[in-house]
Coordinates of C-alpha atoms and ligand atoms in Angstrom, one line a residue:
M5 CA 0.0 0.0 0.0
T6 CA 1.2 3.4 -0.9
T7 CA 0.9 6.5 1.3
R8 CA -1.5 7.7 -1.2
S9 CA -3.8 4.8 -1.0
V10 CA -3.7 4.9 2.8
R11 CA -5.0 8.5 2.6
L12 CA -7.7 7.4 0.1
A13 CA -8.6 4.7 2.6
G14 CA -8.9 7.4 5.2
L15 CA -11.1 9.4 2.9
L16 CA -13.4 6.4 2.4
G17 CA -13.4 5.5 6.1
G18 CA -14.3 9.0 7.1
A19 CA -17.1 9.1 4.7
V20 CA -18.4 5.7 5.8
A21 CA -18.3 6.8 9.4
A22 CA -20.3 9.9 8.6
G23 CA -22.8 7.8 6.5
A24 CA -23.2 5.3 9.3
A25 CA -24.0 8.1 11.9
L26 CA -26.5 9.6 9.5
A27 CA -28.2 6.3 8.8
I28 CA -28.4 5.3 12.4
G29 CA -29.7 8.8 13.4
Y30 CA -32.3 8.3 10.7
L31 CA -33.4 5.2 12.4
V32 CA -33.5 6.8 15.8
A33 CA -35.6 9.6 14.3
A34 CA -38.0 7.0 12.8
I35 CA -38.5 5.3 16.1
T36 CA -38.8 8.4 18.3
G37 CA -40.7 10.6 15.9
G38 CA -38.1 13.3 16.4
P39 CA -36.4 15.1 13.6
W40 CA -33.4 13.7 11.8
P41 CA -30.7 16.2 12.4
V42 CA -30.4 16.5 8.6
D43 CA -34.0 17.7 8.6
A44 CA -33.6 20.0 11.5
V45 CA -30.9 21.7 9.4
G46 CA -32.9 21.5 6.3
A47 CA -35.9 23.1 7.9
R48 CA -33.8 26.0 8.8
V49 CA -32.4 26.1 5.2
I50 CA -36.0 26.2 3.9
N51 CA -36.8 28.9 6.4
I52 CA -34.1 31.3 5.5
T53 CA -34.2 30.5 1.7
P54 CA -35.0 33.7 -0.1
G55 CA -38.6 33.7 -1.6
P56 CA -37.5 33.8 -5.3
V57 CA -35.1 30.8 -4.7
K58 CA -37.9 28.9 -3.0
D59 CA -40.3 29.7 -5.8
W60 CA -37.7 28.5 -8.3
A61 CA -37.3 25.2 -6.3
V62 CA -41.0 24.6 -6.1
R63 CA -41.4 25.3 -9.8
E64 CA -38.4 23.5 -11.1
L65 CA -38.0 20.6 -8.7
G66 CA -41.5 20.2 -7.4
T67 CA -41.9 17.8 -4.5
S68 CA -38.5 16.4 -5.1
D69 CA -37.0 19.7 -4.0
K70 CA -37.0 18.3 -0.5
T71 CA -35.2 15.0 -1.5
I72 CA -32.7 17.1 -3.3
L73 CA -32.2 19.3 -0.2
R74 CA -31.7 16.3 2.0
I75 CA -29.3 14.6 -0.4
S76 CA -27.3 17.8 -0.7
I77 CA -26.9 18.1 3.1
C78 CA -25.9 14.5 3.4
V79 CA -23.3 14.9 0.5
V80 CA -21.8 17.9 2.3
L81 CA -21.5 15.8 5.5
L82 CA -20.0 12.8 3.8
V83 CA -17.4 15.0 2.1
I84 CA -16.5 16.7 5.3
G85 CA -16.3 13.2 7.0
G86 CA -14.1 12.1 4.1
I87 CA -11.8 15.0 4.5
A88 CA -11.4 14.3 8.2
G89 CA -10.6 10.7 7.5
W90 CA -8.2 11.7 4.8
K91 CA -6.5 14.0 7.3
A92 CA -6.3 11.1 9.8
G93 CA -4.9 8.9 7.0
Q94 CA -1.8 10.9 7.1
G95 CA -1.1 9.2 10.4
G96 CA -0.5 10.1 14.0
R97 CA -2.7 10.7 17.0
G98 CA -3.0 14.4 16.6
R99 CA -4.6 14.1 13.3
Q100 CA -6.9 11.3 14.5
R101 CA -8.0 13.8 17.2
I102 CA -8.7 16.4 14.7
A103 CA -10.8 13.9 12.7
V104 CA -12.8 12.8 15.8
G105 CA -13.2 16.5 16.6
I106 CA -14.6 17.3 13.3
A107 CA -17.1 14.5 13.6
A108 CA -18.0 15.7 17.1
G109 CA -18.4 19.3 15.8
L110 CA -20.8 18.3 13.0
G111 CA -22.8 16.2 15.5
L112 CA -23.1 19.2 17.8
V113 CA -24.3 21.4 14.9
G114 CA -27.0 18.8 14.2
F115 CA -27.8 18.8 17.9
A116 CA -28.1 22.5 18.1
F117 CA -30.5 22.7 15.1
S118 CA -32.6 19.9 16.6
V119 CA -32.9 21.9 19.9
F120 CA -34.4 24.7 18.0
Y121 CA -36.5 22.6 15.7
R122 CA -40.1 23.5 16.2
S123 CA -42.4 20.6 16.4
A124 CA -45.1 19.6 18.8
A125 CA -45.2 16.2 17.3
S126 CA -42.9 14.7 19.9
G127 CA -41.7 15.5 23.3
F128 CA -38.4 17.3 24.1
A129 CA -36.5 14.1 24.8
D130 CA -37.8 12.2 21.8
R131 CA -36.9 15.3 19.7
L132 CA -33.3 15.3 20.8
L133 CA -32.7 11.5 20.8
P134 CA -31.9 11.3 17.0
A135 CA -29.4 14.2 17.3
V136 CA -27.8 12.5 20.4
G137 CA -27.6 9.2 18.6
T138 CA -26.1 10.8 15.5
L139 CA -23.6 12.6 17.5
L140 CA -22.5 9.5 19.6
I141 CA -22.2 7.3 16.5
A142 CA -20.3 10.0 14.5
V143 CA -17.7 10.3 17.2
L144 CA -17.4 6.6 17.9
A145 CA -17.3 5.6 14.2
M146 CA -14.7 8.2 13.4
Y147 CA -12.6 7.1 16.4
L148 CA -12.8 3.5 15.4
V149 CA -12.0 4.1 11.8
T150 CA -9.1 6.4 12.3
R151 CA -7.6 4.1 15.0
A152 CA -6.2 2.2 12.0
F153 CA -4.0 5.1 11.2
E154 CA -3.0 6.1 14.8
S155 CA 0.3 4.5 14.8
K156 CA 1.2 5.0 11.2
K157 CA 4.7 6.4 11.1
L158 CA 4.9 10.2 10.6
L159 CA 7.9 10.7 8.3
E160 CA 9.1 14.2 7.6
S161 CA 10.7 13.3 4.3
P162 CA 10.0 9.7 3.5
T163 CA 12.3 7.8 1.1
P164 CA 10.7 6.4 -2.0
R165 CA 10.6 3.0 -0.3
E166 CA 9.0 4.3 2.7
K167 CA 6.4 6.0 0.6
E168 CA 5.6 2.7 -1.1
Q169 CA 5.2 0.9 2.1
P170 CA 4.1 3.2 5.0
E171 CA 4.5 1.5 8.3
G172 CA 1.9 1.0 11.0
F173 CA -1.3 1.2 9.0
D174 CA -3.5 -1.4 10.4
R175 CA -5.1 -2.6 7.3
R176 CA -7.0 -5.4 8.8
R177 CA -8.5 -3.2 11.6
F178 CA -9.5 -0.7 8.9
L179 CA -11.3 -3.1 6.7
V180 CA -13.1 -4.8 9.5
T181 CA -14.3 -1.4 11.1
V182 CA -15.3 0.1 7.8
S183 CA -17.2 -3.0 6.7
A184 CA -18.9 -3.3 10.0
L185 CA -20.0 0.4 10.0
A186 CA -21.2 0.1 6.4
V187 CA -23.3 -2.9 7.3
A188 CA -24.7 -1.2 10.5
G189 CA -25.6 1.9 8.5
A190 CA -27.2 0.0 5.6
A191 CA -29.1 -2.1 8.2
G192 CA -30.3 1.0 10.1
W193 CA -31.4 2.7 7.0
S194 CA -33.2 -0.4 5.7
A195 CA -35.0 -0.9 9.0
T196 CA -36.6 2.5 8.6
K197 CA -38.2 1.3 5.4
V198 CA -40.1 -1.3 7.4
L199 CA -40.5 0.0 10.9
P200 CA -42.0 3.5 10.8
V201 CA -44.2 2.7 7.9
R202 CA -45.9 0.1 10.0
A203 CA -46.0 2.2 13.0
G204 CA -47.3 5.1 10.9
A205 CA -49.8 3.2 9.0
A206 CA -51.2 1.9 12.3
L207 CA -51.7 5.5 13.6
R208 CA -53.8 6.3 10.5
D209 CA -55.7 3.1 10.7
K210 CA -56.8 4.0 14.3
F211 CA -59.1 6.5 12.7
R212 CA -62.2 5.4 11.0
V213 CA -63.8 7.7 8.4
P214 CA -67.1 8.8 9.9
V215 CA -70.3 8.8 8.0
P216 CA -71.3 12.3 7.2
A217 CA -74.9 13.5 8.0
D218 CA -74.8 15.7 4.9
R219 CA -73.5 13.7 1.9
A220 CA -72.1 15.2 -1.2
P221 CA -74.7 15.5 -3.9
A222 CA -74.1 12.8 -6.5
V223 CA -71.6 14.0 -9.1
P224 CA -73.5 14.3 -12.4
A225 CA -72.6 11.8 -15.1
G226 CA -70.5 13.6 -17.6
V227 CA -68.1 15.5 -15.4
Q228 CA -65.5 13.3 -16.8
V229 CA -64.9 13.4 -20.6
D230 CA -63.6 10.4 -22.3
V231 CA -60.3 11.7 -23.8
P232 CA -57.1 9.8 -23.0
G233 CA -54.6 12.1 -21.3
I234 CA -57.0 14.3 -19.4
S235 CA -56.9 14.5 -15.6
N236 CA -59.3 12.4 -13.5
F237 CA -62.2 14.6 -12.3
V238 CA -61.3 13.1 -8.8
T239 CA -57.6 13.2 -8.3
P240 CA -56.5 10.0 -6.6
N241 CA -54.9 10.6 -3.2
P242 CA -51.4 9.3 -4.3
K243 CA -51.5 11.7 -7.3
F244 CA -52.7 14.7 -5.4
Y245 CA -50.1 17.5 -5.6
R246 CA -48.2 18.2 -2.4
V247 CA -46.9 21.6 -1.3
D248 CA -45.5 22.3 2.2
T249 CA -42.3 23.2 4.0
L250 CA -41.7 19.9 5.7
L251 CA -39.0 17.4 5.0
E252 CA -40.4 14.7 7.2
V253 CA -44.2 14.4 7.1
P254 CA -45.6 14.6 10.6
R255 CA -47.3 11.4 11.9
I256 CA -49.6 12.5 14.5
D257 CA -51.2 10.1 16.9
P258 CA -55.0 10.7 16.5
D259 CA -55.6 9.7 20.1
K260 CA -53.3 12.5 21.3
W261 CA -54.4 15.1 18.8
E262 CA -56.1 18.1 20.2
L263 CA -57.4 21.3 18.6
R264 CA -57.6 24.6 20.6
I265 CA -60.1 27.2 19.2
H266 CA -59.4 30.4 21.0
G267 CA -58.7 34.1 20.7
M268 CA -61.4 36.6 20.2
V269 CA -64.2 34.1 21.2
D270 CA -66.6 34.0 24.1
K271 CA -65.8 30.4 24.9
E272 CA -62.6 28.7 24.2
L273 CA -62.9 25.1 22.7
R274 CA -60.6 22.2 23.2
L275 CA -61.6 19.3 21.0
S276 CA -60.2 15.8 20.7
L277 CA -60.7 14.1 17.4
A278 CA -63.6 12.1 18.7
D279 CA -65.2 15.5 19.9
L280 CA -64.6 17.0 16.5
V281 CA -66.2 14.2 14.4
D282 CA -69.1 14.0 16.9
R283 CA -70.4 17.3 15.3
R284 CA -72.3 17.7 12.1
L285 CA -70.2 16.5 9.3
I286 CA -70.5 17.5 5.6
E287 CA -69.1 15.9 2.5
R288 CA -68.1 18.0 -0.5
D289 CA -66.2 18.0 -3.7
I290 CA -63.7 20.8 -3.6
T291 CA -60.7 21.7 -6.0
L292 CA -57.6 22.9 -4.2
T293 CA -55.1 25.1 -6.0
C294 CA -51.7 26.3 -5.0
V295 CA -50.7 30.0 -5.4
S296 CA -47.3 28.9 -6.7
N297 CA -48.9 27.2 -9.7
E298 CA -47.6 28.6 -12.9
V299 CA -50.0 29.1 -15.8
G300 CA -50.7 25.6 -17.0
G301 CA -48.9 24.1 -14.0
P302 CA -49.6 21.0 -12.0
Y303 CA -50.5 22.3 -8.5
V304 CA -54.2 21.7 -8.6
G305 CA -56.3 18.8 -7.5
N306 CA -59.9 17.9 -6.8
A307 CA -61.1 15.7 -4.0
R308 CA -64.1 14.6 -2.0
W309 CA -63.7 15.8 1.5
I310 CA -65.5 15.1 4.8
G311 CA -65.3 17.6 7.6
V312 CA -67.0 19.8 10.2
P313 CA -68.2 23.2 8.9
I314 CA -65.9 25.8 10.4
A315 CA -68.8 28.2 10.7
D316 CA -70.5 25.8 13.2
L317 CA -67.4 25.7 15.4
L318 CA -67.1 29.5 15.3
A319 CA -70.8 29.8 16.2
E320 CA -70.2 27.5 19.1
A321 CA -67.2 29.4 20.4
G322 CA -68.9 32.8 19.8
V323 CA -66.8 35.2 17.7
R324 CA -66.4 38.6 19.3
G325 CA -66.8 41.8 17.5
G326 CA -63.7 43.3 15.7
A327 CA -62.2 40.0 14.6
D328 CA -61.5 39.7 10.9
A329 CA -59.1 36.7 10.6
V330 CA -58.2 33.3 11.8
K331 CA -54.7 32.4 12.4
S332 CA -54.3 28.6 12.2
T333 CA -51.2 26.7 13.2
S334 CA -49.9 23.4 12.1
V335 CA -48.1 21.0 14.4
D336 CA -44.7 22.3 13.2
G337 CA -45.6 25.8 14.1
L338 CA -46.2 27.1 10.6
T339 CA -49.1 29.7 10.6
I340 CA -51.7 30.6 8.0
G341 CA -54.0 33.5 8.0
T342 CA -57.5 33.2 6.6
P343 CA -60.2 36.0 6.4
L344 CA -63.0 35.3 8.9
A345 CA -65.5 36.3 6.2
A346 CA -64.4 33.4 4.0
L347 CA -65.2 31.0 6.8
T348 CA -68.6 32.4 7.7
D349 CA -70.1 33.5 4.3
G350 CA -71.9 30.3 3.7
R351 CA -69.3 28.5 1.6
D352 CA -68.3 25.0 2.6
A353 CA -65.2 25.8 4.7
I354 CA -64.4 22.8 6.8
L355 CA -62.0 21.1 9.1
A356 CA -61.5 18.0 6.9
V357 CA -60.8 14.6 8.3
A358 CA -61.2 12.5 5.1
M359 CA -60.1 12.7 1.5
N360 CA -61.7 10.6 -1.1
G361 CA -63.1 8.1 1.4
E362 CA -59.9 7.6 3.4
P363 CA -58.5 9.3 6.5
L364 CA -56.3 12.1 5.3
P365 CA -53.1 10.8 3.9
F366 CA -50.2 11.8 6.3
E367 CA -48.8 14.0 3.4
H368 CA -52.1 15.8 3.2
G369 CA -52.5 16.7 6.9
F370 CA -53.7 13.7 9.0
P371 CA -55.7 13.8 11.1
V372 CA -57.2 17.3 10.5
R373 CA -56.7 20.0 7.9
M374 CA -58.6 23.1 6.8
V375 CA -60.2 23.2 3.4
V376 CA -61.7 26.5 2.2
P377 CA -63.2 26.7 -1.3
G378 CA -62.0 29.6 -3.4
L379 CA -58.8 30.5 -1.5
Y380 CA -55.3 29.4 -2.5
G381 CA -53.9 26.8 -0.2
Y382 CA -51.4 29.0 1.5
V383 CA -54.1 31.2 3.0
S384 CA -56.6 28.5 3.9
A385 CA -55.6 24.9 3.7
T386 CA -53.6 24.3 7.0
K387 CA -52.4 20.7 7.2
W388 CA -51.7 19.0 10.5
L389 CA -53.9 21.6 12.2
V390 CA -53.5 22.0 16.0
D391 CA -54.4 25.6 16.8
F392 CA -57.1 27.9 15.5
E393 CA -57.1 31.4 16.8
V394 CA -59.8 34.1 16.0
T395 CA -57.9 37.3 15.7
R396 CA -57.3 40.4 13.5
F397 CA -55.0 40.6 10.4
Q398 CA -53.3 43.6 11.9
D399 CA -52.3 41.6 15.0
F400 CA -50.2 38.9 13.3
S401 CA -48.4 37.9 10.1
A402 CA -48.4 34.3 8.8
Y403 CA -45.5 32.3 7.5
W404 CA -46.0 32.9 3.7
T405 CA -47.0 36.6 4.2
D406 CA -43.7 37.1 6.0
R407 CA -42.1 35.8 2.8
G408 CA -43.6 38.2 0.4
W409 CA -47.0 36.6 -0.5
A410 CA -50.3 38.5 -0.2
A411 CA -52.1 38.2 3.0
E412 CA -55.4 37.5 1.2
A413 CA -55.6 35.5 -2.0
P414 CA -58.8 34.3 -3.7
I415 CA -58.2 31.9 -6.5
K416 CA -57.9 33.4 -10.0
T417 CA -59.9 32.0 -12.9
A418 CA -57.6 29.6 -14.8
S419 CA -57.7 27.1 -17.7
R420 CA -55.3 24.5 -18.9
V421 CA -54.7 22.5 -22.1
E422 CA -54.0 18.8 -21.2
V423 CA -54.5 17.3 -24.6
P424 CA -52.5 17.5 -26.8
K425 CA -49.3 17.8 -24.7
G426 CA -46.8 20.4 -25.6
F427 CA -44.4 19.3 -28.4
A428 CA -46.6 16.3 -29.2
T429 CA -46.9 15.1 -32.7
L430 CA -50.5 14.5 -34.1
K431 CA -51.9 13.1 -37.2
A432 CA -53.6 15.4 -39.6
G433 CA -57.4 15.3 -39.7
P434 CA -60.2 15.4 -37.0
A435 CA -58.6 15.9 -33.6
V436 CA -59.8 16.6 -30.0
A437 CA -58.2 18.9 -27.5
A438 CA -59.2 18.8 -23.9
G439 CA -58.4 20.2 -20.5
V440 CA -59.7 21.7 -17.2
A441 CA -60.7 25.1 -16.0
W442 CA -61.4 26.4 -12.6
A443 CA -62.8 29.4 -10.8
Q444 CA -63.8 28.2 -7.4
R445 CA -66.7 30.0 -5.8
R446 CA -67.8 31.4 -9.2
G447 CA -67.8 28.3 -11.4
V448 CA -66.8 28.0 -15.0
K449 CA -69.5 29.1 -17.5
K450 CA -67.6 29.2 -20.8
V451 CA -64.2 27.9 -22.2
E452 CA -62.9 29.1 -25.5
V453 CA -60.1 27.8 -27.6
R454 CA -58.0 29.4 -30.3
V455 CA -55.8 27.7 -32.9
D456 CA -52.8 29.8 -33.8
E457 CA -54.0 33.4 -34.3
G458 CA -57.5 32.3 -35.3
E459 CA -60.8 33.3 -33.9
W460 CA -61.8 32.2 -30.3
Q461 CA -64.1 29.2 -30.6
P462 CA -66.3 27.8 -27.9
A463 CA -65.1 24.5 -26.4
K464 CA -67.7 22.0 -25.2
L465 CA -68.0 22.0 -21.4
A466 CA -68.4 18.8 -19.4
A467 CA -71.0 18.7 -16.7
E468 CA -70.4 20.9 -13.7
A469 CA -70.3 19.1 -10.2
N470 CA -70.5 22.4 -8.3
I471 CA -68.9 25.9 -8.5
D472 CA -66.0 24.9 -6.2
T473 CA -64.6 22.2 -8.5
W474 CA -62.8 22.4 -11.7
R475 CA -64.6 21.6 -14.9
Q476 CA -63.4 19.7 -18.0
W477 CA -63.7 20.8 -21.6
T478 CA -63.1 19.4 -25.1
F479 CA -62.7 20.9 -28.4
Q480 CA -63.0 19.2 -31.8
W481 CA -61.1 20.6 -34.7
N482 CA -59.5 19.6 -37.9
A483 CA -55.7 19.5 -37.6
T484 CA -53.8 20.6 -40.6
P485 CA -50.1 19.7 -41.2
G486 CA -47.5 22.0 -39.7
M487 CA -46.7 23.6 -36.3
H488 CA -49.6 24.8 -34.3
R489 CA -50.4 26.6 -31.0
L490 CA -53.6 26.0 -29.1
T491 CA -54.6 28.6 -26.5
V492 CA -57.4 28.4 -24.0
R493 CA -59.3 30.9 -21.9
A494 CA -62.3 30.6 -19.5
T495 CA -65.1 32.7 -18.4
D496 CA -66.4 32.4 -14.8
G497 CA -69.9 32.0 -13.6
E498 CA -70.1 35.8 -13.1
G499 CA -69.3 36.4 -16.7
Q500 CA -65.9 37.6 -16.0
L501 CA -63.3 36.5 -18.7
Q502 CA -60.0 35.1 -17.5
T503 CA -57.4 37.7 -17.8
S504 CA -54.6 37.4 -20.4
D505 CA -52.4 39.7 -18.4
L506 CA -49.2 37.8 -17.4
A507 CA -48.5 37.6 -13.7
A508 CA -46.0 35.5 -11.8
P509 CA -47.3 33.4 -8.9
R510 CA -45.9 36.0 -6.4
P511 CA -47.6 37.7 -4.6
N512 CA -51.1 36.4 -5.2
G513 CA -51.3 33.9 -8.0
S514 CA -50.3 33.6 -11.6
S515 CA -52.4 34.8 -14.5
G516 CA -52.2 34.7 -18.3
L517 CA -53.4 32.3 -20.9
H518 CA -52.1 28.7 -21.2
D519 CA -51.1 27.4 -24.6
V520 CA -49.4 24.4 -26.1
V521 CA -47.3 24.1 -29.2
F522 CA -47.3 20.9 -31.2
T523 CA -46.7 19.4 -34.6
V524 CA -49.3 17.9 -37.0
D525 CA -47.9 15.3 -39.5
A526 CA -49.3 15.1 -43.0
Ligands
MTE627 N1 -48.9 22.8 7.8 C1 -48.8 23.2 6.5 N2 -49.9 23.4 5.8 C2 -50.0 23.7 4.6 C3 -48.8 24.1 3.9 C4 -47.6 24.0 4.6 O1 -46.5 24.2 4.1 N3 -47.7 23.5 5.9 N4 -48.8 24.5 2.6 C5 -50.1 25.1 2.1 C6 -50.1 25.2 0.7 S1 -49.0 26.4 0.0 C7 -50.9 24.5 -0.2 S2 -51.1 24.9 -1.8 C8 -51.7 23.3 0.4 C9 -51.4 22.1 -0.3 O2 -52.1 21.0 0.2 P1 -51.7 19.6 -0.3 O3 -50.3 19.4 -0.1 O4 -52.6 18.7 0.5 O5 -52.1 19.5 -1.8 O6 -51.5 23.1 1.8 C10 -51.3 24.3 2.5 N5 -51.2 23.8 3.9
MO628 MO1 -49.7 26.7 -2.0

């Protein structure tokens, strides 16, 4: 072995030590429900990320932005671990101490972030255990790995022969330690793929979807057009878009969940999940939309929800004069501000407990979330809801509003071409285009389509379920060879035409007309 290969061994060993610590920390996090230190750091990164960068990440990376963030943090840690090991690989006890010190330093950073990680999901001890575990394993693993280099001779100016065969590198010990750590890390990581899923699923299974007193009206036949490639009228839960700030989805025990309704009310309410579903339940089809959806973008979905009307709860608590907002808080401390008027004007604003016949998926807010027709999610759709405070807009600012988004944001009328797809190739002759349009609270009354710079022509509307859901449309036309552009626009139930003015999602939702460009073959 050459000096160089011993150093490379150090690099590998350091990285494996860091990897084992991360993997075992991940396992401890899965068991305790506390944050993985990587996520505690990541949460802070998300919090301090400037708005435009965050918008870019949501737009370009979608839900995988979180995976990418996690991987990036891990890569940085593996590289630092590797550098520490490489240093130790130069031999000597002093360098070994430095390597172990670096591991301890990184572990302490993770610990510090975990201390300040906001989550009511687990107790203080559970919250810190993953960080403590990671720290201990990091120090121990780095120590064990670098012990192989401890007595390697330090030579000021080695002869070529000594360079070829550095003395004192305990190769056997190195191989055994590194393999053992790699196996332990892989085993810890794999265990999380089995363990928490089971524990988590059991939590969700504890909750039985209640039968609503007030069922959703039957969806008219014909809400769904028969065109391959169009969205389902009901978005299946696993396909429902997800937008939130969390790296690890909270898994709340429904038996421990409690909601506090307080603030400017006559009577404060504290409700368990059983108390909540004991009240009048309604079932409704409602389309959710995210404010960060670009024109033609994917952050929209339609589901059948069951929940308790928020107006009922507010009436029970007795809203005091002067209040104009509700500040709702999720289990991780994120806050959302909603106009009180939108919760009391007769629309079906609910605390939802079921989505498409199932308990809410963990990703979508189990056990309880808000759903308010007509408002973008970031001002209305609080997931993992735990606190509901009646207040005034002037007395607080919510998470997203602190980051440059508007405090109030009704959903803008929008329409989307789904068929044909952009850059598709079609055959000449009779063709069908199709898509969806939405204008929650107002409904969609008309959709028009234009081919290239031609006249606006009426599309055929599918049946309307209600004014709070999206509506499908189709358009028959004769495709002629060449490149074409198909543009769509909708008119809402109040006769208001969708604006063609371009607006970026920030601060209160994108606008402009969606089009697709494609080729028609002769
Ligand atoms: N706790 C919490 N609730 C949240 C968010 C969040 O980041 N945290 N994001 C909101 C946003 S921006 C939207 S668009 C909707 C998305 O809901 P979904 O992920 O179920 O589709 O949830 C809202 N509720
Ligand atoms: Mo959103």
